[in-house]
PDB file of C-alpha atoms and ligand atoms in Angstrom:
ATOM      1  CA  UNK A   6       0.000   0.000   0.000  1.00 56.00           C
ATOM      2  CA  UNK A   7       2.983   2.320  -0.478  1.00 60.00           C
ATOM      3  CA  UNK A   8       1.993   5.782  -1.765  1.00 66.00           C
ATOM      4  CA  UNK A   9      -1.719   5.085  -1.430  1.00 80.00           C
ATOM      5  CA  UNK A  10      -4.008   7.333   0.523  1.00 91.00           C
ATOM      6  CA  UNK A  11      -5.084   5.279   3.523  1.00 94.00           C
ATOM      7  CA  UNK A  12      -8.252   5.495   5.549  1.00 95.00           C
ATOM      8  CA  UNK A  13      -9.134   3.942   8.882  1.00 97.00           C
ATOM      9  CA  UNK A  14     -12.236   1.906   9.578  1.00 98.00           C
ATOM     10  CA  UNK A  15     -13.379  -0.590  12.181  1.00 98.00           C
ATOM     11  CA  UNK A  16     -14.221  -4.170  11.312  1.00 98.00           C
ATOM     12  CA  UNK A  17     -15.646  -6.356  14.092  1.00 98.00           C
ATOM     13  CA  UNK A  18     -14.218  -3.930  16.639  1.00 97.00           C
ATOM     14  CA  UNK A  19     -10.745  -4.126  15.123  1.00 97.00           C
ATOM     15  CA  UNK A  20      -9.130  -0.957  13.736  1.00 98.00           C
ATOM     16  CA  UNK A  21      -8.151  -1.559  10.112  1.00 97.00           C
ATOM     17  CA  UNK A  22      -6.230   0.617   7.657  1.00 96.00           C
ATOM     18  CA  UNK A  23      -7.060   0.276   3.989  1.00 96.00           C
ATOM     19  CA  UNK A  24      -6.400   2.170   0.748  1.00 95.00           C
ATOM     20  CA  UNK A  25      -9.077   4.763   0.022  1.00 93.00           C
ATOM     21  CA  UNK A  26     -10.492   2.884  -2.959  1.00 92.00           C
ATOM     22  CA  UNK A  27     -10.432  -0.593  -1.392  1.00 96.00           C
ATOM     23  CA  UNK A  28     -13.575  -2.646  -0.940  1.00 97.00           C
ATOM     24  CA  UNK A  29     -14.719  -3.805   2.495  1.00 98.00           C
ATOM     25  CA  UNK A  30     -13.782  -7.355   1.483  1.00 98.00           C
ATOM     26  CA  UNK A  31     -10.223  -6.359   0.595  1.00 97.00           C
ATOM     27  CA  UNK A  32      -9.867  -4.425   3.838  1.00 98.00           C
ATOM     28  CA  UNK A  33     -11.209  -7.349   5.858  1.00 98.00           C
ATOM     29  CA  UNK A  34      -8.992  -9.910   4.162  1.00 97.00           C
ATOM     30  CA  UNK A  35      -5.907  -7.754   4.610  1.00 96.00           C
ATOM     31  CA  UNK A  36      -6.699  -7.760   8.329  1.00 97.00           C
ATOM     32  CA  UNK A  37      -7.184 -11.527   8.407  1.00 97.00           C
ATOM     33  CA  UNK A  38     -10.967 -11.304   8.798  1.00 97.00           C
ATOM     34  CA  UNK A  39     -12.827 -13.978   6.855  1.00 96.00           C
ATOM     35  CA  UNK A  40     -15.899 -13.123   4.784  1.00 97.00           C
ATOM     36  CA  UNK A  41     -17.316 -15.957   2.658  1.00 97.00           C
ATOM     37  CA  UNK A  42     -17.643 -15.286  -1.095  1.00 97.00           C
ATOM     38  CA  UNK A  43     -18.900 -17.115  -4.155  1.00 96.00           C
ATOM     39  CA  UNK A  44     -19.003 -14.901  -7.244  1.00 97.00           C
ATOM     40  CA  UNK A  45     -15.878 -12.991  -6.156  1.00 97.00           C
ATOM     41  CA  UNK A  46     -12.551 -14.210  -7.510  1.00 97.00           C
ATOM     42  CA  UNK A  47      -9.320 -12.459  -6.623  1.00 94.00           C
ATOM     43  CA  UNK A  48      -8.098 -12.529 -10.251  1.00 95.00           C
ATOM     44  CA  UNK A  49     -11.312 -11.129 -11.747  1.00 97.00           C
ATOM     45  CA  UNK A  50     -13.240  -7.862 -11.614  1.00 96.00           C
ATOM     46  CA  UNK A  51     -15.858  -8.104  -8.837  1.00 95.00           C
ATOM     47  CA  UNK A  52     -19.471  -8.411  -9.909  1.00 93.00           C
ATOM     48  CA  UNK A  53     -21.538  -8.375  -6.704  1.00 95.00           C
ATOM     49  CA  UNK A  54     -23.856 -11.052  -8.069  1.00 94.00           C
ATOM     50  CA  UNK A  55     -24.333 -13.665  -5.345  1.00 96.00           C
ATOM     51  CA  UNK A  56     -24.691 -11.502  -2.173  1.00 97.00           C
ATOM     52  CA  UNK A  57     -23.014 -14.123  -0.024  1.00 97.00           C
ATOM     53  CA  UNK A  58     -20.430 -11.598   1.149  1.00 98.00           C
ATOM     54  CA  UNK A  59     -22.962  -9.258   2.765  1.00 98.00           C
ATOM     55  CA  UNK A  60     -21.980  -7.320   5.900  1.00 98.00           C
ATOM     56  CA  UNK A  61     -23.402  -4.543   8.045  1.00 98.00           C
ATOM     57  CA  UNK A  62     -21.778  -1.151   7.403  1.00 98.00           C
ATOM     58  CA  UNK A  63     -22.558   2.255   8.870  1.00 96.00           C
ATOM     59  CA  UNK A  64     -24.035   4.648   6.343  1.00 91.00           C
ATOM     60  CA  UNK A  65     -25.783   1.891   4.403  1.00 94.00           C
ATOM     61  CA  UNK A  66     -29.538   1.307   4.668  1.00 94.00           C
ATOM     62  CA  UNK A  67     -29.306  -2.409   4.033  1.00 96.00           C
ATOM     63  CA  UNK A  68     -26.703  -5.117   4.197  1.00 98.00           C
ATOM     64  CA  UNK A  69     -24.052  -4.448   1.562  1.00 98.00           C
ATOM     65  CA  UNK A  70     -22.076  -6.778  -0.688  1.00 98.00           C
ATOM     66  CA  UNK A  71     -18.589  -6.335   0.714  1.00 98.00           C
ATOM     67  CA  UNK A  72     -16.841  -7.427  -2.503  1.00 98.00           C
ATOM     68  CA  UNK A  73     -18.073  -4.312  -4.310  1.00 97.00           C
ATOM     69  CA  UNK A  74     -18.794  -1.845  -1.485  1.00 97.00           C
ATOM     70  CA  UNK A  75     -16.025   0.716  -0.932  1.00 96.00           C
ATOM     71  CA  UNK A  76     -14.562   1.493   2.477  1.00 97.00           C
ATOM     72  CA  UNK A  77     -14.953   4.964   3.984  1.00 96.00           C
ATOM     73  CA  UNK A  78     -13.158   6.860   6.733  1.00 97.00           C
ATOM     74  CA  UNK A  79     -14.610   5.981  10.138  1.00 97.00           C
ATOM     75  CA  UNK A  80     -16.906   3.289   8.756  1.00 98.00           C
ATOM     76  CA  UNK A  81     -17.946   0.611  11.236  1.00 98.00           C
ATOM     77  CA  UNK A  82     -18.361  -2.830   9.680  1.00 98.00           C
ATOM     78  CA  UNK A  83     -19.752  -5.989  11.249  1.00 98.00           C
ATOM     79  CA  UNK A  84     -19.204  -9.195   9.318  1.00 98.00           C
ATOM     80  CA  UNK A  85     -20.691 -11.806  11.593  1.00 96.00           C
ATOM     81  CA  UNK A  86     -23.919 -10.581  13.234  1.00 97.00           C
ATOM     82  CA  UNK A  87     -27.124 -12.660  13.452  1.00 96.00           C
ATOM     83  CA  UNK A  88     -28.606 -10.563  10.660  1.00 97.00           C
ATOM     84  CA  UNK A  89     -25.618 -11.132   8.392  1.00 97.00           C
ATOM     85  CA  UNK A  90     -25.499 -14.856   9.076  1.00 96.00           C
ATOM     86  CA  UNK A  91     -29.254 -15.223   8.441  1.00 96.00           C
ATOM     87  CA  UNK A  92     -28.910 -13.399   5.119  1.00 97.00           C
ATOM     88  CA  UNK A  93     -25.991 -15.585   4.053  1.00 97.00           C
ATOM     89  CA  UNK A  94     -27.851 -18.745   4.954  1.00 96.00           C
ATOM     90  CA  UNK A  95     -30.827 -17.602   2.926  1.00 96.00           C
ATOM     91  CA  UNK A  96     -28.623 -16.869  -0.097  1.00 96.00           C
ATOM     92  CA  UNK A  97     -27.182 -20.373   0.025  1.00 96.00           C
ATOM     93  CA  UNK A  98     -30.511 -22.058   0.790  1.00 95.00           C
ATOM     94  CA  UNK A  99     -32.052 -20.412  -2.262  1.00 93.00           C
ATOM     95  CA  UNK A 100     -29.130 -21.488  -4.436  1.00 93.00           C
ATOM     96  CA  UNK A 101     -29.454 -25.050  -3.167  1.00 92.00           C
ATOM     97  CA  UNK A 102     -33.220 -25.039  -3.805  1.00 90.00           C
ATOM     98  CA  UNK A 103     -32.400 -24.702  -7.467  1.00 86.00           C
ATOM     99  CA  UNK A 104     -29.435 -27.044  -7.546  1.00 91.00           C
ATOM    100  CA  UNK A 105     -29.253 -30.764  -8.405  1.00 90.00           C
ATOM    101  CA  UNK A 106     -28.967 -32.900  -5.283  1.00 86.00           C
ATOM    102  CA  UNK A 107     -26.437 -35.309  -6.745  1.00 89.00           C
ATOM    103  CA  UNK A 108     -23.348 -34.173  -4.863  1.00 92.00           C
ATOM    104  CA  UNK A 109     -22.156 -37.727  -4.283  1.00 93.00           C
ATOM    105  CA  UNK A 110     -21.970 -38.387  -8.014  1.00 94.00           C
ATOM    106  CA  UNK A 111     -20.688 -34.943  -8.980  1.00 95.00           C
ATOM    107  CA  UNK A 112     -17.160 -34.614 -10.345  1.00 95.00           C
ATOM    108  CA  UNK A 113     -16.702 -31.473  -8.229  1.00 96.00           C
ATOM    109  CA  UNK A 114     -17.688 -33.083  -4.939  1.00 95.00           C
ATOM    110  CA  UNK A 115     -15.113 -32.332  -2.244  1.00 94.00           C
ATOM    111  CA  UNK A 116     -13.794 -29.374  -4.226  1.00 95.00           C
ATOM    112  CA  UNK A 117     -17.079 -27.503  -4.668  1.00 97.00           C
ATOM    113  CA  UNK A 118     -17.292 -24.011  -3.218  1.00 97.00           C
ATOM    114  CA  UNK A 119     -21.077 -24.189  -2.902  1.00 96.00           C
ATOM    115  CA  UNK A 120     -20.851 -27.501  -1.036  1.00 95.00           C
ATOM    116  CA  UNK A 121     -18.130 -26.159   1.254  1.00 96.00           C
ATOM    117  CA  UNK A 122     -20.028 -22.967   2.027  1.00 96.00           C
ATOM    118  CA  UNK A 123     -23.234 -24.886   2.754  1.00 95.00           C
ATOM    119  CA  UNK A 124     -21.243 -27.040   5.179  1.00 95.00           C
ATOM    120  CA  UNK A 125     -19.584 -23.999   6.781  1.00 94.00           C
ATOM    121  CA  UNK A 126     -22.996 -22.433   7.344  1.00 94.00           C
ATOM    122  CA  UNK A 127     -24.267 -25.662   8.902  1.00 93.00           C
ATOM    123  CA  UNK A 128     -27.019 -26.166   6.323  1.00 93.00           C
ATOM    124  CA  UNK A 129     -28.313 -29.666   6.815  1.00 89.00           C
ATOM    125  CA  UNK A 130     -31.660 -29.603   5.080  1.00 86.00           C
ATOM    126  CA  UNK A 131     -33.126 -27.955   2.028  1.00 84.00           C
ATOM    127  CA  UNK A 132     -36.148 -25.942   3.112  1.00 88.00           C
ATOM    128  CA  UNK A 133     -37.244 -24.704  -0.286  1.00 88.00           C
ATOM    129  CA  UNK A 134     -38.277 -26.426  -3.485  1.00 82.00           C
ATOM    130  CA  UNK A 135     -36.775 -25.021  -6.665  1.00 72.00           C
ATOM    131  CA  UNK A 136     -38.701 -22.635  -8.878  1.00 69.00           C
ATOM    132  CA  UNK A 137     -39.475 -22.823 -12.539  1.00 63.00           C
ATOM    133  CA  UNK A 138     -35.948 -23.104 -13.833  1.00 70.00           C
ATOM    134  CA  UNK A 139     -35.712 -24.754 -17.231  1.00 74.00           C
ATOM    135  CA  UNK A 140     -34.177 -28.206 -17.546  1.00 80.00           C
ATOM    136  CA  UNK A 141     -30.878 -28.271 -19.412  1.00 84.00           C
ATOM    137  CA  UNK A 142     -29.068 -31.176 -20.965  1.00 89.00           C
ATOM    138  CA  UNK A 143     -25.393 -31.847 -20.289  1.00 94.00           C
ATOM    139  CA  UNK A 144     -23.142 -30.510 -23.051  1.00 96.00           C
ATOM    140  CA  UNK A 145     -20.104 -32.737 -23.612  1.00 97.00           C
ATOM    141  CA  UNK A 146     -19.495 -31.631 -27.205  1.00 97.00           C
ATOM    142  CA  UNK A 147     -16.287 -29.724 -26.389  1.00 96.00           C
ATOM    143  CA  UNK A 148     -13.113 -31.855 -26.492  1.00 96.00           C
ATOM    144  CA  UNK A 149     -11.946 -30.571 -23.093  1.00 96.00           C
ATOM    145  CA  UNK A 150     -14.967 -29.391 -21.131  1.00 97.00           C
ATOM    146  CA  UNK A 151     -18.306 -30.659 -19.897  1.00 97.00           C
ATOM    147  CA  UNK A 152     -21.044 -28.180 -19.059  1.00 97.00           C
ATOM    148  CA  UNK A 153     -23.981 -28.947 -16.801  1.00 95.00           C
ATOM    149  CA  UNK A 154     -26.056 -25.796 -16.619  1.00 94.00           C
ATOM    150  CA  UNK A 155     -28.310 -27.272 -13.937  1.00 93.00           C
ATOM    151  CA  UNK A 156     -25.368 -26.758 -11.587  1.00 95.00           C
ATOM    152  CA  UNK A 157     -24.735 -23.167 -12.648  1.00 95.00           C
ATOM    153  CA  UNK A 158     -25.266 -20.617  -9.883  1.00 95.00           C
ATOM    154  CA  UNK A 159     -24.919 -17.629 -12.246  1.00 96.00           C
ATOM    155  CA  UNK A 160     -21.859 -16.234 -10.503  1.00 97.00           C
ATOM    156  CA  UNK A 161     -20.501 -15.056 -13.855  1.00 97.00           C
ATOM    157  CA  UNK A 162     -16.897 -16.069 -13.175  1.00 98.00           C
ATOM    158  CA  UNK A 163     -16.677 -18.036 -16.452  1.00 98.00           C
ATOM    159  CA  UNK A 164     -17.997 -15.019 -18.346  1.00 98.00           C
ATOM    160  CA  UNK A 165     -15.422 -12.715 -16.757  1.00 98.00           C
ATOM    161  CA  UNK A 166     -12.420 -15.002 -17.102  1.00 98.00           C
ATOM    162  CA  UNK A 167     -13.198 -15.849 -20.734  1.00 98.00           C
ATOM    163  CA  UNK A 168     -13.797 -12.210 -21.643  1.00 97.00           C
ATOM    164  CA  UNK A 169     -11.293 -10.322 -19.466  1.00 97.00           C
ATOM    165  CA  UNK A 170      -8.414 -12.782 -19.100  1.00 97.00           C
ATOM    166  CA  UNK A 171      -8.621 -14.997 -22.158  1.00 96.00           C
ATOM    167  CA  UNK A 172     -10.150 -12.383 -24.482  1.00 96.00           C
ATOM    168  CA  UNK A 173     -12.525 -14.876 -26.071  1.00 95.00           C
ATOM    169  CA  UNK A 174     -15.997 -13.906 -24.716  1.00 97.00           C
ATOM    170  CA  UNK A 175     -17.506 -17.326 -25.307  1.00 97.00           C
ATOM    171  CA  UNK A 176     -20.079 -16.860 -22.531  1.00 97.00           C
ATOM    172  CA  UNK A 177     -22.558 -14.176 -21.572  1.00 97.00           C
ATOM    173  CA  UNK A 178     -25.743 -13.903 -19.539  1.00 97.00           C
ATOM    174  CA  UNK A 179     -28.995 -14.403 -21.430  1.00 96.00           C
ATOM    175  CA  UNK A 180     -32.706 -14.352 -20.523  1.00 93.00           C
ATOM    176  CA  UNK A 181     -34.183 -13.000 -17.275  1.00 91.00           C
ATOM    177  CA  UNK A 182     -35.327 -14.131 -13.821  1.00 86.00           C
ATOM    178  CA  UNK A 183     -35.586 -17.908 -13.337  1.00 84.00           C
ATOM    179  CA  UNK A 184     -34.740 -18.374 -17.008  1.00 88.00           C
ATOM    180  CA  UNK A 185     -31.407 -16.554 -16.702  1.00 92.00           C
ATOM    181  CA  UNK A 186     -28.573 -18.650 -18.058  1.00 94.00           C
ATOM    182  CA  UNK A 187     -24.930 -18.339 -18.909  1.00 96.00           C
ATOM    183  CA  UNK A 188     -25.130 -18.812 -22.632  1.00 96.00           C
ATOM    184  CA  UNK A 189     -22.834 -19.176 -25.585  1.00 96.00           C
ATOM    185  CA  UNK A 190     -23.751 -17.237 -28.737  1.00 95.00           C
ATOM    186  CA  UNK A 191     -27.181 -18.461 -29.868  1.00 94.00           C
ATOM    187  CA  UNK A 192     -26.972 -21.132 -27.133  1.00 93.00           C
ATOM    188  CA  UNK A 193     -24.731 -23.240 -29.323  1.00 95.00           C
ATOM    189  CA  UNK A 194     -23.001 -26.287 -27.904  1.00 95.00           C
ATOM    190  CA  UNK A 195     -19.568 -25.615 -26.476  1.00 95.00           C
ATOM    191  CA  UNK A 196     -18.061 -27.802 -29.198  1.00 95.00           C
ATOM    192  CA  UNK A 197     -19.297 -25.414 -31.862  1.00 95.00           C
ATOM    193  CA  UNK A 198     -18.109 -22.053 -30.503  1.00 95.00           C
ATOM    194  CA  UNK A 199     -14.721 -20.352 -30.750  1.00 93.00           C
ATOM    195  CA  UNK A 200     -13.289 -21.918 -27.601  1.00 95.00           C
ATOM    196  CA  UNK A 201      -9.508 -21.938 -27.191  1.00 94.00           C
ATOM    197  CA  UNK A 202      -9.624 -24.930 -24.813  1.00 95.00           C
ATOM    198  CA  UNK A 203      -7.741 -23.012 -22.133  1.00 96.00           C
ATOM    199  CA  UNK A 204      -9.851 -24.486 -19.323  1.00 96.00           C
ATOM    200  CA  UNK A 205      -9.980 -21.189 -17.410  1.00 97.00           C
ATOM    201  CA  UNK A 206     -13.772 -21.338 -17.132  1.00 98.00           C
ATOM    202  CA  UNK A 207     -13.591 -24.767 -15.531  1.00 98.00           C
ATOM    203  CA  UNK A 208     -10.861 -23.671 -13.148  1.00 97.00           C
ATOM    204  CA  UNK A 209     -12.854 -20.681 -11.836  1.00 98.00           C
ATOM    205  CA  UNK A 210     -16.287 -22.362 -11.811  1.00 98.00           C
ATOM    206  CA  UNK A 211     -17.209 -22.749  -8.123  1.00 98.00           C
ATOM    207  CA  UNK A 212     -19.501 -25.740  -8.758  1.00 97.00           C
ATOM    208  CA  UNK A 213     -19.694 -28.656 -11.179  1.00 97.00           C
ATOM    209  CA  UNK A 214     -21.301 -26.517 -13.903  1.00 97.00           C
ATOM    210  CA  UNK A 215     -18.129 -26.531 -16.014  1.00 98.00           C
ATOM    211  CA  UNK A 216     -15.604 -29.296 -15.456  1.00 98.00           C
ATOM    212  CA  UNK A 217     -12.646 -30.658 -17.374  1.00 96.00           C
ATOM    213  CA  UNK A 218     -13.030 -33.924 -19.232  1.00 94.00           C
TER     214      UNK A 218
HETATM  215 FE1  LIG B  89     -19.749 -10.529  -3.110  1.00 72.06          FE
HETATM  216 FE2  LIG B  89     -20.805 -12.516  -4.543  1.00 72.06          FE
HETATM  217  S1  LIG B  89     -18.996 -12.512  -3.354  1.00 72.06           S
HETATM  218  S2  LIG B  89     -21.645 -10.583  -4.096  1.00 72.06           S
END
């Protein structure tokens, strides 16, 4: 943080110094304070899509997504209150309501961020039934990758890594609401699009939605 203008805030009662344009998440992590995340990836631009990283912050009317919310001088942040934990549990419960329950047979099992977060939050039963999400078939047409959109949590990491790191832009969001998907152009199979087979999308996917063959 040399040559950066620093500000001081308080996180969970601890005084923390952070660069003026840092996010709450960056400030917390630099102070060794854990905030769970899903759509955030340290190598990619933050998107604020999943809301798992919510915290309480003075000056904000509601809970804020710490991965995109900037720090401010004198701000008081609480990352682990009852309200925050309840909101995080709800985020994950709603994701699980819409997620296949085949963890045991999933290639990502044991290395799945959604599974790990559900375990960390102590979620032991699924309270909600999924909504009207469309059924998708598994796409194994690509020589290197297998896509199972039923397992997609719409975090957008694959979109960002393919566009911003690899410069290919194979994926983008399409449709709205329950029908929202990560789509290739014209929803073509992954074997038919201009994929460079780099595997970055599989490596950043937090679930089993994109895996390597
Ligand atoms: Fe911050 Fe997803 S990790 S909104």
